[in-house]
Amino acid sequence: MKLPTIRQNTPAPAAPVEPLSPLEITATQTINDRAHALVMQEVAYGLDKNGKSAWLFMLWVWLTFTLLMIFIWFDDIKAPGLQNSLNSQQIISIISSAVPLVLISLAYVLWSRFAMRRKHWKYRRHLRRLGETQPQTLTFRFDGEGITTTTRDDMAQLQPWHDGVSLREDGQWLSFVAYLHELCIIIPKRDLNPQQIEAVKDWNEKRIAGGLPEDRAVTQALAGQEIACSEEFTSSRDDLIATMMEVGNSRAWRRQRAESFVTFGIGFCFLVPLIYLIGWGMDVDRLPFAIALPIFLEMFATTFWKPALVWLLVLAGFLALYPLLRRWGARYYADQALAKGLGRSTVFIGENGIWDNGSAIRMFIPWAAMHACRITPDHIFLTIRLGAVLAYPKRIFPGDRLAAIEALFNERAGRTAKGEEDVR
């Protein structure tokens, strides 16, 4: 008896992947492109909900409204039944309560549809406060190690390839988004031809095939002659919290918070008068304007100031608690970053700048590319492009060299090759 033959489906050998040659493209980033980079950073933070938050919010609002109506009319409905309980006046009352809620719901949904435009507008204003308004030419190099971005002041940043790096193609940009503590690389498509766009996509699909390049773009040699070198370290939770607090303490963010609080304060003061004005406009039996205007102005001194004072007290309480809320947000960011894994870093200080050799990001920062430096008892904070802040704990530097390192940063950070202060 012949036994049946069992054939195993052996997979065909994979076709050899041709190694990719390094790709270099040059593009000009405008203020709109930089604003989009900051928006993509929010995506990396996990704040991109794709409109779900608006619909969930309205779902809870309508659920609360329904439960409130049931609570108010429950006794009237329970005994005689729904058809015999509500008279026309009560139905009109419910409808009149629901109509404003419908209008608010529609307005909120329309408002949420333009969330991306509002974010771009917010970050454009922020970049103007930072002085980041001029177009800047960047060079993007794709190789088997990652994506290297080089700016006009020779600052070079390498984003290594890993599973967390993803490509998003929008209408105007090719965006590489990674973990929240890593780079968001924005390449405007207007400066690229179709072949370059396809080459970038091809590199994203076959990123490992390129292999490690022989001539790496970001090396210790860029920093020049050694002045000092840190020990290998990993940022702690307190270091990350301090970094986020330093970002929020910048002059641009303080000005934005002040403008927001003043706007809210003025809006709260005129909220009740606006409601009265809308009610007067909707009243079919309203008083003539010539009679209503003096009464309306008199109510500012007798009626309107009381709710305005309450709202201002609420705003003052929020201002008092705002530092705690900021610190809570910084702790949330720190926990998220630690959960993703930061890797270890070494800081090399040279004549030309600093070389940050990290497993997550490797970068060379010339002295002129450091827009500001602030030294605290525990950290050295460096502000670079787009308002980003690098925090180096003092514990990583040799104790006998720490005073000289602080003096060097105070002298060189934010200075051009001619010794002029960077005013950007």
CSV table of C-alpha atoms in Angstrom, one decimal:
chain,number,residue,atom,x,y,z
A,1,MET,CA,0.0,0.0,0.0
A,2,LYS,CA,1.4,3.3,-1.0
A,3,LEU,CA,1.3,6.0,1.6
A,4,PRO,CA,0.1,9.5,0.6
A,5,THR,CA,2.8,12.0,0.0
A,6,ILE,CA,2.6,15.0,2.3
A,7,ARG,CA,3.9,18.1,0.5
A,8,GLN,CA,5.1,21.0,2.7
A,9,ASN,CA,4.6,24.5,1.4
A,10,THR,CA,8.2,25.8,1.6
A,11,PRO,CA,8.3,29.5,1.1
A,12,ALA,CA,10.2,30.7,-2.0
A,13,PRO,CA,13.5,32.3,-1.2
A,14,ALA,CA,13.2,36.0,-0.9
A,15,ALA,CA,14.5,38.1,-3.7
A,16,PRO,CA,17.7,39.9,-2.7
A,17,VAL,CA,17.1,43.5,-1.9
A,18,GLU,CA,19.3,45.9,-3.7
A,19,PRO,CA,21.2,48.1,-1.3
A,20,LEU,CA,20.0,51.7,-1.4
A,21,SER,CA,22.5,54.5,-2.0
A,22,PRO,CA,22.3,57.4,0.4
A,23,LEU,CA,19.7,60.1,-0.7
A,24,GLU,CA,20.3,63.8,-0.1
A,25,ILE,CA,17.6,66.4,-0.8
A,26,THR,CA,17.4,70.1,0.0
A,27,ALA,CA,14.2,71.9,0.9
A,28,THR,CA,13.3,75.3,2.3
A,29,GLN,CA,11.2,75.4,5.4
A,30,THR,CA,8.9,78.4,5.9
A,31,ILE,CA,7.1,79.4,9.1
A,32,ASN,CA,4.1,77.3,8.0
A,33,ASP,CA,6.3,74.2,7.7
A,34,ARG,CA,7.8,74.8,11.2
A,35,ALA,CA,4.3,75.2,12.6
A,36,HIS,CA,3.3,71.9,11.0
A,37,ALA,CA,6.4,70.3,12.7
A,38,LEU,CA,5.1,71.5,16.1
A,39,VAL,CA,1.6,70.1,15.3
A,40,MET,CA,3.2,66.8,14.4
A,41,GLN,CA,5.0,66.9,17.7
A,42,GLU,CA,1.5,66.9,19.3
A,43,VAL,CA,0.8,63.8,17.3
A,44,ALA,CA,3.9,62.2,18.8
A,45,TYR,CA,2.7,63.2,22.3
A,46,GLY,CA,-0.5,61.3,21.6
A,47,LEU,CA,-2.8,64.3,21.4
A,48,ASP,CA,-4.1,63.5,17.9
A,49,LYS,CA,-7.6,62.0,18.4
A,50,ASN,CA,-8.8,62.4,14.8
A,51,GLY,CA,-11.9,64.2,15.9
A,52,LYS,CA,-13.0,61.5,18.3
A,53,SER,CA,-12.8,63.8,21.3
A,54,ALA,CA,-15.4,66.2,19.8
A,55,TRP,CA,-17.9,63.4,19.2
A,56,LEU,CA,-17.4,61.8,22.6
A,57,PHE,CA,-17.9,65.2,24.2
A,58,MET,CA,-21.2,65.8,22.4
A,59,LEU,CA,-22.3,62.3,23.2
A,60,TRP,CA,-21.8,62.9,26.9
A,61,VAL,CA,-23.5,66.3,26.7
A,62,TRP,CA,-26.6,64.8,25.0
A,63,LEU,CA,-26.7,61.9,27.5
A,64,THR,CA,-26.5,64.4,30.4
A,65,PHE,CA,-29.3,66.5,28.8
A,66,THR,CA,-31.5,63.4,28.4
A,67,LEU,CA,-31.0,62.2,31.9
A,68,LEU,CA,-31.7,65.7,33.2
A,69,MET,CA,-35.0,65.9,31.3
A,70,ILE,CA,-36.0,62.5,32.6
A,71,PHE,CA,-35.2,63.6,36.2
A,72,ILE,CA,-37.3,66.8,35.8
A,73,TRP,CA,-40.3,65.2,34.2
A,74,PHE,CA,-40.2,61.7,35.7
A,75,ASP,CA,-43.1,62.2,38.2
A,76,ASP,CA,-45.3,63.7,35.5
A,77,ILE,CA,-44.6,60.8,33.1
A,78,LYS,CA,-44.7,57.9,35.4
A,79,ALA,CA,-48.3,58.0,36.5
A,80,PRO,CA,-50.4,58.8,33.4
A,81,GLY,CA,-47.9,57.7,30.8
A,82,LEU,CA,-45.9,59.5,28.2
A,83,GLN,CA,-48.7,60.3,25.8
A,84,ASN,CA,-51.0,61.7,28.4
A,85,SER,CA,-48.5,63.4,30.7
A,86,LEU,CA,-46.8,66.1,28.7
A,87,ASN,CA,-49.0,69.0,27.5
A,88,SER,CA,-48.1,71.3,24.7
A,89,GLN,CA,-46.5,73.9,27.0
A,90,GLN,CA,-44.2,71.3,28.5
A,91,ILE,CA,-43.2,70.0,25.1
A,92,ILE,CA,-42.4,73.5,23.9
A,93,SER,CA,-40.3,74.0,27.0
A,94,ILE,CA,-38.3,70.8,26.2
A,95,ILE,CA,-37.9,71.8,22.6
A,96,SER,CA,-36.8,75.3,23.5
A,97,SER,CA,-34.2,73.8,25.8
A,98,ALA,CA,-33.0,71.4,23.1
A,99,VAL,CA,-32.7,73.9,20.3
A,100,PRO,CA,-29.8,75.9,21.8
A,101,LEU,CA,-28.1,72.6,22.6
A,102,VAL,CA,-28.5,71.5,19.0
A,103,LEU,CA,-27.0,74.8,17.8
A,104,ILE,CA,-24.1,74.5,20.3
A,105,SER,CA,-23.5,70.9,19.2
A,106,LEU,CA,-23.3,72.0,15.5
A,107,ALA,CA,-21.1,74.9,16.3
A,108,TYR,CA,-18.8,72.6,18.4
A,109,VAL,CA,-18.5,70.0,15.6
A,110,LEU,CA,-17.7,72.7,13.0
A,111,TRP,CA,-15.2,74.2,15.5
A,112,SER,CA,-13.5,70.8,15.9
A,113,ARG,CA,-13.3,70.3,12.1
A,114,PHE,CA,-11.0,73.3,11.9
A,115,ALA,CA,-8.8,72.2,14.8
A,116,MET,CA,-5.7,71.6,12.6
A,117,ARG,CA,-5.9,75.1,11.1
A,118,ARG,CA,-6.2,76.6,14.6
A,119,LYS,CA,-3.2,74.7,15.8
A,120,HIS,CA,-1.2,76.0,12.8
A,121,TRP,CA,-2.3,79.5,13.6
A,122,LYS,CA,-1.4,79.1,17.2
A,123,TYR,CA,2.1,77.8,16.4
A,124,ARG,CA,2.7,80.5,13.8
A,125,ARG,CA,2.1,83.1,16.4
A,126,HIS,CA,4.4,81.2,18.8
A,127,LEU,CA,7.2,81.1,16.1
A,128,ARG,CA,6.8,84.8,15.5
A,129,ARG,CA,7.4,85.4,19.2
A,130,LEU,CA,10.5,83.2,19.0
A,131,GLY,CA,11.8,85.1,15.9
A,132,GLU,CA,11.7,82.0,13.7
A,133,THR,CA,10.1,83.7,10.7
A,134,GLN,CA,12.7,83.6,8.0
A,135,PRO,CA,12.8,80.7,5.5
A,136,GLN,CA,15.5,78.3,6.2
A,137,THR,CA,17.2,75.8,3.9
A,138,LEU,CA,17.6,72.3,5.3
A,139,THR,CA,19.4,69.3,3.9
A,140,PHE,CA,17.9,65.8,4.6
A,141,ARG,CA,20.1,62.8,4.2
A,142,PHE,CA,18.6,59.3,4.1
A,143,ASP,CA,21.0,56.4,4.7
A,144,GLY,CA,20.9,53.0,6.5
A,145,GLU,CA,21.5,54.7,9.8
A,146,GLY,CA,18.6,57.1,9.8
A,147,ILE,CA,17.6,60.6,8.6
A,148,THR,CA,20.1,63.4,9.2
A,149,THR,CA,18.8,67.0,9.2
A,150,THR,CA,21.4,69.8,8.7
A,151,THR,CA,20.5,73.4,9.1
A,152,ARG,CA,22.1,76.6,7.8
A,153,ASP,CA,24.2,77.0,10.9
A,154,ASP,CA,25.6,73.5,10.5
A,155,MET,CA,23.5,72.0,13.3
A,156,ALA,CA,23.1,68.3,12.5
A,157,GLN,CA,20.5,65.9,14.0
A,158,LEU,CA,20.2,62.2,13.3
A,159,GLN,CA,17.0,60.3,13.8
A,160,PRO,CA,17.9,56.6,13.8
A,161,TRP,CA,15.6,54.1,12.0
A,162,HIS,CA,13.4,52.0,14.3
A,163,ASP,CA,9.9,50.6,14.4
A,164,GLY,CA,8.5,53.7,16.0
A,165,VAL,CA,9.4,55.9,13.0
A,166,SER,CA,6.4,56.3,10.7
A,167,LEU,CA,5.8,58.3,7.5
A,168,ARG,CA,2.7,60.5,7.1
A,169,GLU,CA,2.0,62.0,3.8
A,170,ASP,CA,-0.2,65.1,4.0
A,171,GLY,CA,-1.2,67.4,1.2
A,172,GLN,CA,1.9,69.6,1.5
A,173,TRP,CA,4.4,67.6,3.5
A,174,LEU,CA,6.2,64.3,4.0
A,175,SER,CA,6.3,63.9,7.8
A,176,PHE,CA,8.4,61.5,9.7
A,177,VAL,CA,6.9,61.1,13.3
A,178,ALA,CA,8.7,59.1,16.0
A,179,TYR,CA,8.4,58.8,19.8
A,180,LEU,CA,7.4,61.9,21.7
A,181,HIS,CA,11.0,62.7,22.8
A,182,GLU,CA,12.5,62.3,19.3
A,183,LEU,CA,12.5,64.4,16.1
A,184,CYS,CA,9.5,65.2,13.9
A,185,ILE,CA,11.0,65.7,10.4
A,186,ILE,CA,8.9,67.8,8.0
A,187,ILE,CA,9.9,67.8,4.3
A,188,PRO,CA,7.8,70.3,2.2
A,189,LYS,CA,6.7,68.6,-1.0
A,190,ARG,CA,6.7,71.8,-3.0
A,191,ASP,CA,10.5,71.7,-3.3
A,192,LEU,CA,10.6,68.1,-4.4
A,193,ASN,CA,10.1,66.6,-7.8
A,194,PRO,CA,8.0,63.4,-8.2
A,195,GLN,CA,11.2,61.3,-8.4
A,196,GLN,CA,12.5,62.6,-5.1
A,197,ILE,CA,9.1,62.0,-3.4
A,198,GLU,CA,9.1,58.4,-4.6
A,199,ALA,CA,12.7,58.0,-3.4
A,200,VAL,CA,11.8,59.2,0.1
A,201,LYS,CA,8.9,56.7,0.2
A,202,ASP,CA,11.2,54.0,-1.1
A,203,TRP,CA,13.7,54.7,1.7
A,204,ASN,CA,10.9,54.5,4.3
A,205,GLU,CA,9.9,51.0,2.9
A,206,LYS,CA,13.4,49.6,2.5
A,207,ARG,CA,15.2,51.6,5.3
A,208,ILE,CA,17.2,48.6,6.5
A,209,ALA,CA,18.5,47.6,3.1
A,210,GLY,CA,20.8,50.6,2.9
A,211,GLY,CA,23.1,49.2,5.6
A,212,LEU,CA,25.3,51.4,7.8
A,213,PRO,CA,27.1,54.0,5.7
A,214,GLU,CA,30.9,54.3,5.8
A,215,ASP,CA,30.8,58.1,6.1
A,216,ARG,CA,28.4,58.9,8.9
A,217,ALA,CA,26.9,62.4,8.8
A,218,VAL,CA,27.0,63.1,12.6
A,219,THR,CA,30.3,62.2,14.3
A,220,GLN,CA,32.3,63.5,17.2
A,221,ALA,CA,34.8,65.1,14.8
A,222,LEU,CA,32.3,67.9,14.1
A,223,ALA,CA,32.7,69.2,17.6
A,224,GLY,CA,36.4,69.8,17.2
A,225,GLN,CA,39.1,69.5,19.8
A,226,GLU,CA,37.9,68.1,23.1
A,227,ILE,CA,37.2,70.4,26.1
A,228,ALA,CA,35.2,68.1,28.3
A,229,CYS,CA,33.3,64.9,28.1
A,230,SER,CA,30.4,63.6,30.3
A,231,GLU,CA,29.9,60.2,31.7
A,232,GLU,CA,27.2,58.0,30.1
A,233,PHE,CA,23.8,58.8,31.5
A,234,THR,CA,20.0,58.4,31.1
A,235,SER,CA,17.7,61.3,31.9
A,236,SER,CA,15.7,60.7,35.0
A,237,ARG,CA,12.0,61.6,35.6
A,238,ASP,CA,13.1,64.7,37.5
A,239,ASP,CA,15.3,65.8,34.5
A,240,LEU,CA,12.4,65.4,32.1
A,241,ILE,CA,10.0,67.3,34.3
A,242,ALA,CA,12.6,70.1,34.6
A,243,THR,CA,13.0,70.2,30.8
A,244,MET,CA,9.2,70.6,30.2
A,245,MET,CA,9.0,73.3,32.9
A,246,GLU,CA,11.9,75.1,31.2
A,247,VAL,CA,10.1,75.0,27.8
A,248,GLY,CA,7.0,76.6,29.4
A,249,ASN,CA,9.0,79.3,31.1
A,250,SER,CA,10.3,80.7,27.8
A,251,ARG,CA,9.4,84.3,27.0
A,252,ALA,CA,7.3,83.2,24.0
A,253,TRP,CA,5.1,80.8,26.1
A,254,ARG,CA,4.8,83.3,29.0
A,255,ARG,CA,3.5,85.9,26.5
A,256,GLN,CA,1.1,83.5,25.0
A,257,ARG,CA,-0.3,82.6,28.4
A,258,ALA,CA,-0.7,86.2,29.4
A,259,GLU,CA,-2.6,87.0,26.2
A,260,SER,CA,-4.8,84.0,26.7
A,261,PHE,CA,-5.7,84.9,30.3
A,262,VAL,CA,-6.4,88.5,29.4
A,263,THR,CA,-8.6,87.4,26.5
A,264,PHE,CA,-10.5,85.0,28.8
A,265,GLY,CA,-10.9,87.8,31.5
A,266,ILE,CA,-12.3,90.3,29.0
A,267,GLY,CA,-14.6,87.6,27.6
A,268,PHE,CA,-15.9,86.6,31.0
A,269,CYS,CA,-16.7,90.3,31.8
A,270,PHE,CA,-18.8,90.6,28.7
A,271,LEU,CA,-20.4,87.2,28.9
A,272,VAL,CA,-23.6,88.2,30.8
A,273,PRO,CA,-24.1,91.4,28.8
A,274,LEU,CA,-23.9,89.4,25.6
A,275,ILE,CA,-26.5,87.0,26.9
A,276,TYR,CA,-28.8,89.9,27.7
A,277,LEU,CA,-28.2,91.4,24.3
A,278,ILE,CA,-29.0,88.2,22.5
A,279,GLY,CA,-32.2,87.8,24.6
A,280,TRP,CA,-33.2,91.4,23.7
A,281,GLY,CA,-32.6,90.7,20.0
A,282,MET,CA,-34.7,87.5,20.0
A,283,ASP,CA,-37.6,89.1,22.0
A,284,VAL,CA,-40.5,89.9,19.6
A,285,ASP,CA,-41.9,92.4,22.1
A,286,ARG,CA,-38.5,94.1,22.8
A,287,LEU,CA,-38.1,97.7,23.7
A,288,PRO,CA,-37.0,100.1,21.1
A,289,PHE,CA,-33.2,100.5,20.9
A,290,ALA,CA,-33.3,104.1,22.0
A,291,ILE,CA,-35.0,103.1,25.3
A,292,ALA,CA,-33.1,99.8,25.8
A,293,LEU,CA,-29.6,101.3,25.4
A,294,PRO,CA,-29.7,103.6,28.5
A,295,ILE,CA,-31.1,100.7,30.5
A,296,PHE,CA,-28.5,98.3,29.2
A,297,LEU,CA,-25.7,100.7,30.0
A,298,GLU,CA,-27.1,101.3,33.5
A,299,MET,CA,-27.0,97.6,34.2
A,300,PHE,CA,-23.2,97.6,33.9
A,301,ALA,CA,-23.1,99.4,37.2
A,302,THR,CA,-26.0,97.5,38.9
A,303,THR,CA,-26.1,94.0,37.6
A,304,PHE,CA,-23.4,93.0,35.1
A,305,TRP,CA,-20.4,93.6,37.4
A,306,LYS,CA,-21.5,90.9,39.9
A,307,PRO,CA,-21.2,87.8,37.6
A,308,ALA,CA,-18.1,89.4,36.0
A,309,LEU,CA,-16.5,89.6,39.4
A,310,VAL,CA,-17.4,85.9,40.1
A,311,TRP,CA,-15.8,84.9,36.7
A,312,LEU,CA,-12.7,86.9,37.4
A,313,LEU,CA,-12.3,85.3,40.9
A,314,VAL,CA,-12.6,81.9,39.2
A,315,LEU,CA,-10.0,82.9,36.7
A,316,ALA,CA,-7.7,84.1,39.5
A,317,GLY,CA,-8.1,80.8,41.2
A,318,PHE,CA,-7.2,79.0,38.0
A,319,LEU,CA,-4.1,81.2,37.7
A,320,ALA,CA,-3.1,80.3,41.2
A,321,LEU,CA,-3.4,76.6,40.4
A,322,TYR,CA,-1.8,76.9,37.0
A,323,PRO,CA,1.8,76.1,38.1
A,324,LEU,CA,0.5,72.9,39.6
A,325,LEU,CA,-1.3,72.0,36.4
A,326,ARG,CA,1.8,72.7,34.4
A,327,ARG,CA,3.8,70.5,36.7
A,328,TRP,CA,1.2,67.8,36.4
A,329,GLY,CA,1.5,68.0,32.6
A,330,ALA,CA,5.3,67.8,32.8
A,331,ARG,CA,5.0,64.7,35.0
A,332,TYR,CA,2.7,63.1,32.4
A,333,TYR,CA,5.1,63.8,29.6
A,334,ALA,CA,8.0,62.4,31.7
A,335,ASP,CA,6.1,59.2,32.4
A,336,GLN,CA,5.2,58.8,28.7
A,337,ALA,CA,8.8,59.4,27.7
A,338,LEU,CA,10.2,56.9,30.2
A,339,ALA,CA,7.7,54.3,29.1
A,340,LYS,CA,9.0,54.6,25.5
A,341,GLY,CA,12.6,54.2,26.6
A,342,LEU,CA,15.1,57.1,26.4
A,343,GLY,CA,18.3,55.2,25.9
A,344,ARG,CA,21.7,56.3,27.1
A,345,SER,CA,23.7,59.4,26.0
A,346,THR,CA,27.1,60.9,26.2
A,347,VAL,CA,27.9,64.6,25.8
A,348,PHE,CA,31.2,65.7,24.2
A,349,ILE,CA,32.0,69.4,24.5
A,350,GLY,CA,34.4,70.7,21.8
A,351,GLU,CA,35.7,73.9,20.4
A,352,ASN,CA,33.0,74.0,17.7
A,353,GLY,CA,30.0,73.0,19.8
A,354,ILE,CA,28.7,69.9,21.6
A,355,TRP,CA,28.1,66.4,20.3
A,356,ASP,CA,25.3,64.6,21.9
A,357,ASN,CA,25.8,60.9,21.3
A,358,GLY,CA,22.5,59.3,22.2
A,359,SER,CA,21.0,56.0,21.3
A,360,ALA,CA,17.6,57.7,20.5
A,361,ILE,CA,19.0,60.8,18.8
A,362,ARG,CA,22.5,61.8,17.8
A,363,MET,CA,23.2,65.5,17.2
A,364,PHE,CA,25.9,68.1,16.8
A,365,ILE,CA,25.0,71.6,18.0
A,366,PRO,CA,27.3,74.5,17.1
A,367,TRP,CA,27.7,77.2,19.6
A,368,ALA,CA,25.9,79.7,17.3
A,369,ALA,CA,22.9,77.3,17.1
A,370,MET,CA,22.2,77.6,20.8
A,371,HIS,CA,19.7,80.5,21.2
A,372,ALA,CA,19.9,80.7,24.9
A,373,CYS,CA,21.6,79.0,27.9
A,374,ARG,CA,20.4,79.0,31.5
A,375,ILE,CA,22.2,77.3,34.4
A,376,THR,CA,20.4,76.2,37.6
A,377,PRO,CA,21.9,74.4,40.6
A,378,ASP,CA,21.1,71.0,39.0
A,379,HIS,CA,20.9,71.5,35.2
A,380,ILE,CA,22.3,73.2,32.2
A,381,PHE,CA,19.4,74.2,29.9
A,382,LEU,CA,20.1,74.9,26.2
A,383,THR,CA,17.4,76.4,23.9
A,384,ILE,CA,17.8,75.5,20.2
A,385,ARG,CA,15.7,75.9,17.1
A,386,LEU,CA,11.9,75.9,17.3
A,387,GLY,CA,12.1,76.7,21.1
A,388,ALA,CA,13.3,73.1,21.9
A,389,VAL,CA,15.2,72.7,25.1
A,390,LEU,CA,18.0,70.3,25.9
A,391,ALA,CA,18.7,69.6,29.6
A,392,TYR,CA,22.0,68.2,30.9
A,393,PRO,CA,22.2,67.3,34.5
A,394,LYS,CA,25.3,68.6,36.2
A,395,ARG,CA,26.0,65.3,37.8
A,396,ILE,CA,27.2,63.8,34.5
A,397,PHE,CA,30.2,66.2,34.3
A,398,PRO,CA,33.4,65.9,36.2
A,399,GLY,CA,33.2,67.8,39.5
A,400,ASP,CA,36.6,69.5,39.1
A,401,ARG,CA,35.6,70.7,35.6
A,402,LEU,CA,32.1,71.9,36.3
A,403,ALA,CA,32.9,75.5,37.0
A,404,ALA,CA,34.9,75.8,33.8
A,405,ILE,CA,32.1,74.1,31.8
A,406,GLU,CA,29.5,76.5,33.2
A,407,ALA,CA,31.7,79.5,32.3
A,408,LEU,CA,32.2,78.1,28.8
A,409,PHE,CA,28.4,77.8,28.2
A,410,ASN,CA,27.8,81.2,29.5
A,411,GLU,CA,30.4,82.6,27.2
A,412,ARG,CA,29.8,80.7,24.0
A,413,ALA,CA,26.2,79.6,23.9
A,414,GLY,CA,24.2,81.7,21.5
A,415,ARG,CA,27.3,83.4,20.1
A,416,THR,CA,28.3,83.6,16.4
A,417,ALA,CA,31.8,83.0,15.1
A,418,LYS,CA,32.5,86.7,15.5
A,419,GLY,CA,31.4,86.7,19.1
A,420,GLU,CA,28.1,88.5,18.5
A,421,GLU,CA,25.1,87.4,20.5
A,422,ASP,CA,22.4,85.5,18.6
A,423,VAL,CA,19.3,87.7,18.7
A,424,ARG,CA,17.0,85.2,16.9
